[in-house]
XYZ file of C-alpha atoms in Angstrom:
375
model
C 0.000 0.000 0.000
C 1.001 3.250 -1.152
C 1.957 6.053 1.917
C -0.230 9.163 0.983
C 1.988 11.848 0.008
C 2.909 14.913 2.646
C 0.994 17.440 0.661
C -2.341 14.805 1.416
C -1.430 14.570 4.526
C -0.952 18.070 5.539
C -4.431 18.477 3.354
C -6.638 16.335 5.136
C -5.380 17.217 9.027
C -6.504 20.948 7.780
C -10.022 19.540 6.699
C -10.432 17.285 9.998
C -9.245 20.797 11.985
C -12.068 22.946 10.227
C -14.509 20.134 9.811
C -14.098 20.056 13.968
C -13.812 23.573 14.105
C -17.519 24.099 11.884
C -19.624 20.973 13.966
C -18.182 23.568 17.633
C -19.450 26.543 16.070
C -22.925 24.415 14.848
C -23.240 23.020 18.718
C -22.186 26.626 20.145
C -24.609 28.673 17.625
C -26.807 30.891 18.886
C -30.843 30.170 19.608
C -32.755 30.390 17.065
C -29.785 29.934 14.056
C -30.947 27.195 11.620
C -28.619 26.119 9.074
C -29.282 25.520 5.213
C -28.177 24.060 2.317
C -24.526 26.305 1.857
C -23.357 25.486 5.073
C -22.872 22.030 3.729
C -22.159 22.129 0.293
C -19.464 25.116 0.155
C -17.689 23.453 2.524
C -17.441 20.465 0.514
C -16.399 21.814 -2.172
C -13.739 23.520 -0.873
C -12.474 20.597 0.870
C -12.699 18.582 -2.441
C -10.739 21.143 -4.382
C -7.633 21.340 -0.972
C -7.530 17.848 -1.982
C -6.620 18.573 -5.803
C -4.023 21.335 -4.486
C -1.419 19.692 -5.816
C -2.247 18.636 -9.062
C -4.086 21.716 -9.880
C -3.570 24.472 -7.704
C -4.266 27.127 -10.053
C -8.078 25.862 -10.050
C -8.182 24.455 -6.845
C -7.492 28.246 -5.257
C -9.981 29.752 -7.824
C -12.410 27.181 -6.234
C -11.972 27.437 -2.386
C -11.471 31.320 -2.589
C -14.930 31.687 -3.985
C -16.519 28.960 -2.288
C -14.976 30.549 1.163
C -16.961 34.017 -0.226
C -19.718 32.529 -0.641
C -19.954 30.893 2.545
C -19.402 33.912 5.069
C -22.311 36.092 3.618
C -25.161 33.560 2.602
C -23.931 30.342 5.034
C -26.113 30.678 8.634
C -22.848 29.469 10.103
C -19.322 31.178 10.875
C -17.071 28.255 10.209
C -13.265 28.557 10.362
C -13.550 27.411 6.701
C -11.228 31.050 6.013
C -8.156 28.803 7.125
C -8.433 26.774 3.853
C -7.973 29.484 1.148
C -4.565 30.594 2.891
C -3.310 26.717 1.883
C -4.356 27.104 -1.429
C -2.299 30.806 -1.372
C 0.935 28.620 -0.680
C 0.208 26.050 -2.630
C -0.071 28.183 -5.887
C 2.923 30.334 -5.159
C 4.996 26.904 -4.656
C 4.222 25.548 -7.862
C 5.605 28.828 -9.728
C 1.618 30.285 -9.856
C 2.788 33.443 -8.346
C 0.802 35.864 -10.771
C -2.466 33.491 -10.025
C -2.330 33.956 -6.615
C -1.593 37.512 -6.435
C -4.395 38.124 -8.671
C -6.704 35.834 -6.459
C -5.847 37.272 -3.862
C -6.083 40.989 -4.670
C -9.214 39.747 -6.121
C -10.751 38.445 -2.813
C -9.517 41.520 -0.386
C -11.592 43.574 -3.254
C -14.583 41.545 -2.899
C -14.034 41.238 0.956
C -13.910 44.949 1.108
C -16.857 45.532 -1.194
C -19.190 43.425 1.053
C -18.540 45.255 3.782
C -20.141 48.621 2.509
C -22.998 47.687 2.803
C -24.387 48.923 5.684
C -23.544 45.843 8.128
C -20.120 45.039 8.905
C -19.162 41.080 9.528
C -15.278 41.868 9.734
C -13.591 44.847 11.432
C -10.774 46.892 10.208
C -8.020 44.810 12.018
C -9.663 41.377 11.614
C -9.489 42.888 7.742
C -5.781 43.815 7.803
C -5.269 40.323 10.339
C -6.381 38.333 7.231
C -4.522 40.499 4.534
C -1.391 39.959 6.256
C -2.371 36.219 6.606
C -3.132 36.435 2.716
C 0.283 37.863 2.197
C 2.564 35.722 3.998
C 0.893 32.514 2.726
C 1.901 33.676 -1.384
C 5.310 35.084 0.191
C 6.063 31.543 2.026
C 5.207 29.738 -0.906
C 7.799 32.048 -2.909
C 10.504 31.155 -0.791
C 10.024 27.727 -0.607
C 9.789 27.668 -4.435
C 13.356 29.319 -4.828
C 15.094 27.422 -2.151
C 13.964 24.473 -3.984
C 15.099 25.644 -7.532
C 18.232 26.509 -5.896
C 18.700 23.049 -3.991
C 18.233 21.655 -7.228
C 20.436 24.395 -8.955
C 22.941 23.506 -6.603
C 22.540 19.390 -7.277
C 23.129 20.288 -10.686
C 26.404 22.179 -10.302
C 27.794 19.752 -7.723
C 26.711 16.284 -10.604
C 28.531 19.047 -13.155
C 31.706 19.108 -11.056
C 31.674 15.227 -10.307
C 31.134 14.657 -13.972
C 34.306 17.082 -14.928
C 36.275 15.679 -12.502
C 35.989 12.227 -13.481
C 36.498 13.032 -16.814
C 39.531 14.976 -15.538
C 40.803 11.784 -14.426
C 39.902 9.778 -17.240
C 41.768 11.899 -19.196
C 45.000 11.950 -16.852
C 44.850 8.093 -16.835
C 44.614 7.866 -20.638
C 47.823 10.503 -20.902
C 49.749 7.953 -18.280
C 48.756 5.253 -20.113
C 50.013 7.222 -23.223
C 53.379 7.962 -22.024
C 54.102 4.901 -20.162
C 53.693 2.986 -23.508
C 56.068 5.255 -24.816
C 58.528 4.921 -22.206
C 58.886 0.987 -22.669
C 58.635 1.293 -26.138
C 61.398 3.717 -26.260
C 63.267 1.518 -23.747
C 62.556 -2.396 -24.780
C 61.682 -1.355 -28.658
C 65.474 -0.179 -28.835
C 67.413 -3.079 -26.442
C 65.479 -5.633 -27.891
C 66.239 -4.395 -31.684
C 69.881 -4.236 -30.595
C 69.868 -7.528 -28.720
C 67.786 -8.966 -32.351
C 70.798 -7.335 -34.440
C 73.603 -8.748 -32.030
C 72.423 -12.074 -32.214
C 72.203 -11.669 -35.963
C 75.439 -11.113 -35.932
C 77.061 -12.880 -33.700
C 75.260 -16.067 -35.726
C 76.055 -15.168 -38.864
C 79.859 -14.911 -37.769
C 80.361 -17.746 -35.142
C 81.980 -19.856 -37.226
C 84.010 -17.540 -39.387
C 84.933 -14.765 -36.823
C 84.702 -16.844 -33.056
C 86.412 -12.780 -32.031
C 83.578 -10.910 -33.261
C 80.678 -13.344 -32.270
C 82.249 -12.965 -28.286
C 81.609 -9.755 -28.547
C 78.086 -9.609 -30.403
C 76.947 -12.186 -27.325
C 78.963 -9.818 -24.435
C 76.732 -6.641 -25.806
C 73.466 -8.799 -26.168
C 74.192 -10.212 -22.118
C 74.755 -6.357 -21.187
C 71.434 -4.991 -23.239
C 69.440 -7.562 -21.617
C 70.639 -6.780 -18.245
C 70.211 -2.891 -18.772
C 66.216 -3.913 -20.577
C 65.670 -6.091 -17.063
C 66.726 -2.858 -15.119
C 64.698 -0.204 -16.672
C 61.840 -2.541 -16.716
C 62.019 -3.734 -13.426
C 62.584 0.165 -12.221
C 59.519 1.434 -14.556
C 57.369 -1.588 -13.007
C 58.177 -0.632 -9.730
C 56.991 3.126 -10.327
C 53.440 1.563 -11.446
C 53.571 -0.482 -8.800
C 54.845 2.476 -6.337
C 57.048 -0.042 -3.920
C 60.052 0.526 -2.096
C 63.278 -0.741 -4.266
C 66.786 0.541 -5.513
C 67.169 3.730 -7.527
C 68.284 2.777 -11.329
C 71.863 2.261 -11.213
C 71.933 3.456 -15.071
C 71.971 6.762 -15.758
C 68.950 8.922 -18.000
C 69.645 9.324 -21.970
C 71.275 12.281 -22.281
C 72.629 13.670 -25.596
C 75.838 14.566 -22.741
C 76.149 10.658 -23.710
C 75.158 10.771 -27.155
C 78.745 8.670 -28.247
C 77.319 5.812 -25.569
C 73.941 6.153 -27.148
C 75.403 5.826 -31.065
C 77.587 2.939 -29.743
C 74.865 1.103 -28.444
C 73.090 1.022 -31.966
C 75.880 -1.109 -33.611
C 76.054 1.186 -36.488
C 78.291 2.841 -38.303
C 77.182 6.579 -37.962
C 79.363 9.599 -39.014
C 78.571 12.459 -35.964
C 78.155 16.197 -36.433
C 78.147 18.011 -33.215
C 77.754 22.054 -32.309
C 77.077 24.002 -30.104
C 76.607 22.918 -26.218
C 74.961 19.074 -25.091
C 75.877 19.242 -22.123
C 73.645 22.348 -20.798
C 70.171 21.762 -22.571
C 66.883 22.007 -20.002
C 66.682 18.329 -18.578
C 62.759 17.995 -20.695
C 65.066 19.112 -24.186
C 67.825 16.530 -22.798
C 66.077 13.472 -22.602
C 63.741 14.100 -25.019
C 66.110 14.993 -27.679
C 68.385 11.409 -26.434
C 65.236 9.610 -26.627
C 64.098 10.708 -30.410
C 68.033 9.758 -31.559
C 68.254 6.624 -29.666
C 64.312 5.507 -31.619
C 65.660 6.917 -34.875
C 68.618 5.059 -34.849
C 66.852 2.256 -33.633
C 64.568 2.353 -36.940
C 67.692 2.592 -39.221
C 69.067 -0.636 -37.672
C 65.462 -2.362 -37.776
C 63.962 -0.974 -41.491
C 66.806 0.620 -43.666
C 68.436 -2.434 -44.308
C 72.046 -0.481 -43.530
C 74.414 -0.205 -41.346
C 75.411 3.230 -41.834
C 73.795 6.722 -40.705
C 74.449 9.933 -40.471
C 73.364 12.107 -37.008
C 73.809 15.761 -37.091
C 72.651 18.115 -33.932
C 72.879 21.514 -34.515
C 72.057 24.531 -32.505
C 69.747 27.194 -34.397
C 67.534 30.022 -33.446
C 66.489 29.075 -30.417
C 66.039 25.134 -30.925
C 68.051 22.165 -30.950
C 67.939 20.440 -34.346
C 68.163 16.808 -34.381
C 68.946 14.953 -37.997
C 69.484 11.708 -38.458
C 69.678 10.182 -41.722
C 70.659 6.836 -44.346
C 71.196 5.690 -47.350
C 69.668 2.436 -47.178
C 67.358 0.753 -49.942
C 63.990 0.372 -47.228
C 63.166 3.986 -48.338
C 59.234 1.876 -47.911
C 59.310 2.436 -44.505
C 55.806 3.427 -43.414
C 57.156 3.256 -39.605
C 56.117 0.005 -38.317
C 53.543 -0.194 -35.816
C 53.522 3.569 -35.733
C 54.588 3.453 -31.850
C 58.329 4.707 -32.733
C 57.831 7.447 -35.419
C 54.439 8.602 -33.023
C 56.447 8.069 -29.621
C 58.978 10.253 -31.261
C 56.360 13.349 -32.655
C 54.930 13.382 -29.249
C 57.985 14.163 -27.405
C 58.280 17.094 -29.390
C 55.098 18.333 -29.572
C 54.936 17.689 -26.004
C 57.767 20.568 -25.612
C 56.405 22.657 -28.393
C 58.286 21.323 -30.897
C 58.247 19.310 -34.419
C 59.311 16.130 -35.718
C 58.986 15.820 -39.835
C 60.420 12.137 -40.425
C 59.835 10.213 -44.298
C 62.067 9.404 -47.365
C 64.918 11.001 -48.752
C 64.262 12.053 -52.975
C 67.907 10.837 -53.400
C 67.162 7.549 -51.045
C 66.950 6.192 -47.668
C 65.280 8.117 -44.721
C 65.127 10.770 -42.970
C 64.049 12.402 -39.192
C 64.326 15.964 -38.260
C 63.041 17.439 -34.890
C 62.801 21.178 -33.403
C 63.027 21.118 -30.059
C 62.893 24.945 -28.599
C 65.560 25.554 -25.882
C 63.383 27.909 -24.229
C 59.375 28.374 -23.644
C 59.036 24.785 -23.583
C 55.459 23.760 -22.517
């Protein structure tokens, strides 16, 4: 079973209050007072219509305000039936009715004051003003429960608003992480493991004819495996934010760029100006990072062993070039993690990266990186 609502509630103790109040004032009436036929019916109907408040309140004030002036001059009995219309009042004013129930209102003082010129007064000058200000506060209540409301719910709004931004906020951060942590392995394990791949190559292809050279293919492979283990345990244990050992090898830095053009196992002619050893620590690493991938991608797709890497200070940026000759001039980058990797770094400092063929052959990558104003 349904629980009537509070408005029905509220509606019906008022009708048992003046339905109590009217049978007093029948068994207190004077001598000689018979009631008729209005002291019944208006009452009725103005209890009928408090009911419909709710759902109509725009009528249901239009009906108990005139049933309640009907009653007072032609009913035999004084009920406190006058309580009912000041319900309505709020109601109508709650439910954004505010022009309706001024109106009504203004309407019924007018009619109230009308009645009483006519030679016998029923209501005195300060009963009249009692039940104007009665009149008055009702609609005003019903105002100010309207706009607390619409700003309670004005206020829900904002605060779902904020909760919705906010998790998107986060969302958004999570997807960047997620971003730049698959970046940071591929930059790391897409590089070792291409080394380790080319090592191997080599050290297979000359075990039997060159025992000298294989040794040492297999001694770099055992020492880019254990530097891949290392930065992958220490970028696991980040995610995992435990307790270990700081990384015993030291950040990319183009400070270290012979270390980092060793460790491709090419052949690559160097052209150095300007300072390396200086650069804003975001320029730094990003910069080692986009030569260690690029030279990465020669050994992996050019099909050469030779590059060129040229890094060149000019107005205002670090220019990184790195370059071959080789025949895969078809290189449409792979997986698109190492050529993407690479244009985000830059763009991440305000930078660009252009990287495609050569006209005369083989491939090329050229990034801006600004020295200063990076974002």
């Amino acid at each position: 079973m349904r629980r009537p609502s509070t408005s029905t509630i509220v509606s019906l103790a008022t009708i048992i209050a003046v339905l109590a109040g009217t049978v007093l004032t029948y068994l207190l009436r004077r001598p000689g007072i018979q009631i008729n036929a209005l002291d019944v019916v208006l009452p009725l109907i103005a209890f009928g219509a408090l009911l419909l408040r709710e759902r109509y309140p725009v009528a249901a004030l239009i009906v108990v305000a005139v049933a309640v002036a009907a009653y007072y001059p032609w009913a035999r009995l004084d009920g406190p039936i006058i309580v009912l219309p000041f319900l309505a009042f709020y109601t109508a004013a709650d439910r954004g009715h505010l022009t309706a129930a001024i109106a009504t209102g203004a309407a019924s003082l007018l009619a109230m004051g009308l009645g009483e010129t006519g030679g016998v007064r029923h209501v005195d000058d300060s009963l009249f003003i009692m039940i104007a200000g009665w009149m008055v506060a009702a609609i005003a209540f019903g105002g100010v429960t309207r706009n607390r409301r619409a700003y309670l719910v004005e206020a829900r709004r904002h605060a779902l608003d904020a909760l919705h931004s906010k998790e998107e906020e986060a969302r958004r951060r999570a997807s960047e992480e997620r971003l730049r942590i698959a970046r940071e392995l591929h930059d790391v394990l897409g590089h070792n493991i291409s080394m380790i791949n080319v090592q191997a190559s080599a050290a297979l292809h000359g075990l039997k004819k060159r025992p000298e050279d294989a040794e040492a293919a297999l001694k770099t492979i055992k020492e880019t495996s254990g530097e891949t283990l290392r930065e992958l345990r220490t970028t696991l244990g980040v995610l995992r934010q435990v307790d270990e050992d700081a990384p015993t090898a030291p950040a990319d830095s183009l400070a270290r760029v012979d270390a980092l053009v060793a460790a491709s196992g090419l052949d690559v002619r160097t052209e150095l100006s300007g300072p390396l050893d200086t650069l804003p620590t975001e320029v730094d690493l990003a910069a080692a990072r986009i030569v260690r991938e690029s030279l990465t991608n020669v050994a992996r797709h050019s099909g050469t062993t030779d590059a060129r890497l040229t890094i060149t200070h000019k107005s205002g940026n670090i220019v990184i070039r790195v370059e071959d000759d080789g025949p895969g001039t078809t290189y449409d980058g792979g997986s698109g993690f190492g050529l993407q990797g690479m244009r985000e770094r830059a763009t991440a400092l305000g930078g660009t990266l252009e990287a495609g063929p050569r006209p005369e052959g083989g491939f090329r990558v050229v990034a801006r990186l600004p020295l200063k104003g990076a974002r």
